[in-house]
Each structure stands twice: as C-alpha cells, then as structure tokens.
Amino acid sequence: MRLSKRGEYGLRAMITLAESASKGGPPMMLQIKEISEREQISSKFLEQILLTLKNAGFLHSKMGVGGGYYLARPATEITLGQIFRILDGPVAPIRCVSQMAYEPCGCPDEETCGLRLVMGDVRNAIADILDNTSLADVTKRQNVIRKKLSLK
C-alpha cells in the first residue's frame, strides 16, 4: 500500500470540497482553479482526478458561470477508504493479503507464512482507519486544531 500523488491530491481535494459543504445550505461548488490554488495542485492533474471521482459517483459537477464540483453525497457518507481505493487500488501492502486484488505469492506455505500474517494485520489496521474515517470526520478534526491554534 502506497499513497500515490494521485491519491494524496484526490483526498486533499475531497477534504476541501467537504469543508466547503460543511458550511450549511446547498452544496457549495468549487471550481478546479479554486481547489488547485488552495491545495497547490496542478489544475490539469486535478481535473483528471476529479473526473475519476465523478465517474465513481463521489462528485457532481455543473458547467458554466457559478459552476464547479461538489460532493454527490454528504461528507458523513464518504470514507477515506472509498476514495483511496478508487484512486490507488487495494489497501493491502502485498497482493497475497488483498481482499480486492488477491494474487498468490511465492512462499511455500501461504497459510502459515509469517510475513503474510503480519501484512494481513497491517492491511486490516490501515483499512479499519480509512474505512471508518469520513470526510466529515477529517473536517471536524481540522477545525478543532485550527480553533486551538487561533486561540494561542
């Protein structure tokens, strides 16, 4: 498991969109230019990433003046794990422990392989965190830290 730049930028963009949606009212649309400037991401690369997320059903878009991208579902219903898997694939550090893309490894006894057992634990721990952390959880956490820092 490795978080690629594509995955990192996609997660950051989705967090930015969730942050704008958390302000209440109708879903706030952000243009690619706004997100790319705020997150310091190439707009061309970001456009490809957002299109992937739109095709996967996580985003909607509206063209024209006042248009942009917005979350297709509430931020409480979109987890980091879902986004990660769309952009970067399986969470498993090695293929023989993957639940999405299993491939047999070359060890003589896969059932008792120590490396496989440990990497299965690693996969489970990472998946547990990513699958139980929503975009809303991340924005709440950010806001708590920002509020603490502003009080200093």
Coordinates of C-alpha atoms in Angstrom, one line a residue:
M1 CA 0.0 0.0 0.0
R2 CA 1.4 3.3 -1.0
L3 CA -0.5 6.6 -1.2
S4 CA 0.4 8.0 -4.7
K5 CA 0.4 11.7 -5.5
R6 CA -2.9 11.0 -7.4
G7 CA -4.4 9.5 -4.2
E8 CA -3.0 12.3 -1.9
Y9 CA -4.3 15.1 -4.2
G10 CA -7.6 13.4 -4.6
L11 CA -8.0 13.0 -0.8
R12 CA -7.0 16.6 -0.3
A13 CA -9.4 17.9 -2.9
M14 CA -12.3 15.9 -1.4
I15 CA -11.5 17.2 2.0
T16 CA -11.5 20.7 0.6
L17 CA -14.9 20.1 -1.0
A18 CA -16.2 18.6 2.2
E19 CA -15.0 21.6 4.1
S20 CA -17.0 23.9 1.8
A21 CA -20.0 21.7 2.1
S22 CA -19.9 21.7 5.9
K23 CA -20.9 25.4 6.0
G24 CA -24.5 24.5 5.6
G25 CA -27.0 25.4 2.9
P26 CA -27.0 23.9 -0.6
P27 CA -23.8 22.1 -1.7
M28 CA -21.2 24.7 -2.4
M29 CA -19.5 24.3 -5.7
L30 CA -15.8 24.9 -6.2
Q31 CA -14.0 25.3 -9.5
I32 CA -10.9 23.3 -10.3
K33 CA -8.9 26.5 -10.2
E34 CA -10.0 27.3 -6.7
I35 CA -9.1 23.9 -5.4
S36 CA -5.8 23.7 -7.2
E37 CA -4.8 27.1 -5.9
R38 CA -5.9 26.3 -2.3
E39 CA -4.2 22.9 -2.3
Q40 CA -1.2 23.8 -4.6
I41 CA -2.1 21.1 -7.1
S42 CA -1.7 21.3 -10.9
S43 CA -5.1 22.0 -12.3
K44 CA -4.6 19.6 -15.3
F45 CA -3.7 16.8 -12.9
L46 CA -6.5 17.7 -10.6
E47 CA -9.0 17.7 -13.4
Q48 CA -8.2 14.1 -14.2
I49 CA -8.5 13.1 -10.6
L50 CA -11.9 14.8 -10.1
L51 CA -13.2 13.3 -13.3
T52 CA -12.3 9.8 -11.9
L53 CA -14.1 10.6 -8.7
K54 CA -17.1 12.0 -10.6
N55 CA -17.3 8.8 -12.7
A56 CA -17.2 6.8 -9.5
G57 CA -20.2 8.7 -8.1
F58 CA -18.5 10.7 -5.4
L59 CA -18.8 14.1 -7.1
H60 CA -21.2 16.0 -9.3
S61 CA -20.3 18.9 -11.5
K62 CA -22.1 21.8 -13.1
M63 CA -20.7 23.7 -16.1
G64 CA -20.8 27.4 -16.7
V65 CA -20.7 30.5 -14.6
G66 CA -21.1 29.6 -11.0
G67 CA -20.4 26.0 -11.8
G68 CA -17.8 23.6 -10.4
Y69 CA -17.6 20.4 -8.5
Y70 CA -19.5 19.4 -5.4
L71 CA -19.9 16.3 -3.3
A72 CA -22.5 13.8 -4.6
R73 CA -23.3 12.6 -1.1
P74 CA -23.0 14.0 2.4
A75 CA -19.4 14.1 3.7
T76 CA -20.5 11.8 6.5
E77 CA -21.2 9.1 3.9
I78 CA -17.9 9.2 2.0
T79 CA -14.9 7.5 3.7
L80 CA -11.2 7.9 3.0
G81 CA -11.0 4.2 2.2
Q82 CA -13.5 4.5 -0.6
I83 CA -11.6 7.4 -2.2
F84 CA -8.2 5.7 -1.7
R85 CA -9.4 2.5 -3.4
I86 CA -10.8 4.4 -6.4
L87 CA -7.6 6.4 -6.9
D88 CA -4.9 4.0 -5.7
G89 CA -6.4 0.5 -5.7
P90 CA -6.2 -2.1 -2.9
V91 CA -5.0 -1.1 0.6
A92 CA -3.0 -4.3 1.1
P93 CA 0.8 -3.9 1.3
I94 CA 1.3 -7.3 -0.6
R95 CA -1.0 -8.9 -3.1
C96 CA -1.5 -12.2 -1.2
V97 CA -3.4 -10.4 1.6
S98 CA -5.5 -8.2 -0.7
Q99 CA -9.3 -8.7 -0.4
M100 CA -9.8 -6.8 -3.7
A101 CA -6.9 -8.0 -5.9
Y102 CA -5.6 -11.2 -4.3
E103 CA -2.7 -12.9 -6.1
P104 CA -0.8 -15.9 -4.7
C105 CA 2.7 -15.3 -3.5
G106 CA 5.7 -17.5 -4.0
C107 CA 6.1 -18.7 -0.4
P108 CA 5.9 -22.5 0.2
D109 CA 3.1 -22.4 2.7
E110 CA 0.9 -19.4 2.3
E111 CA -1.4 -20.5 5.2
T112 CA 1.4 -20.2 7.8
C113 CA 3.6 -17.6 6.2
G114 CA 4.8 -15.2 8.9
L115 CA 5.2 -12.3 6.5
R116 CA 1.7 -12.8 5.1
L117 CA 0.2 -13.0 8.6
V118 CA 1.8 -9.7 9.7
M119 CA 1.0 -7.9 6.4
G120 CA -2.6 -9.1 6.9
D121 CA -2.6 -7.3 10.2
V122 CA -1.2 -4.2 8.6
R123 CA -3.9 -4.3 5.9
N124 CA -6.6 -4.7 8.5
A125 CA -5.3 -1.8 10.6
I126 CA -5.0 0.6 7.7
A127 CA -8.4 -0.4 6.2
D128 CA -10.0 0.0 9.6
I129 CA -8.8 3.5 10.0
L130 CA -9.5 4.6 6.3
D131 CA -12.9 2.8 6.2
N132 CA -14.1 4.3 9.5
T133 CA -13.0 7.9 8.8
S134 CA -15.4 10.0 6.8
L135 CA -14.6 13.3 5.1
A136 CA -16.8 14.9 7.8
D137 CA -14.6 13.4 10.5
V138 CA -11.5 14.9 8.8
T139 CA -13.0 18.4 8.5
K140 CA -14.1 18.3 12.2
R141 CA -10.6 17.3 13.2
Q142 CA -9.1 20.1 11.1
N143 CA -11.5 22.6 12.6
V144 CA -10.7 21.6 16.2
I145 CA -6.9 22.0 15.5
R146 CA -7.4 25.3 13.7
K147 CA -9.5 26.7 16.5
K148 CA -6.9 25.7 19.1
L149 CA -4.2 27.3 17.1
S150 CA -6.1 30.5 16.6
L151 CA -6.6 30.8 20.4
K152 CA -2.8 30.8 21.0

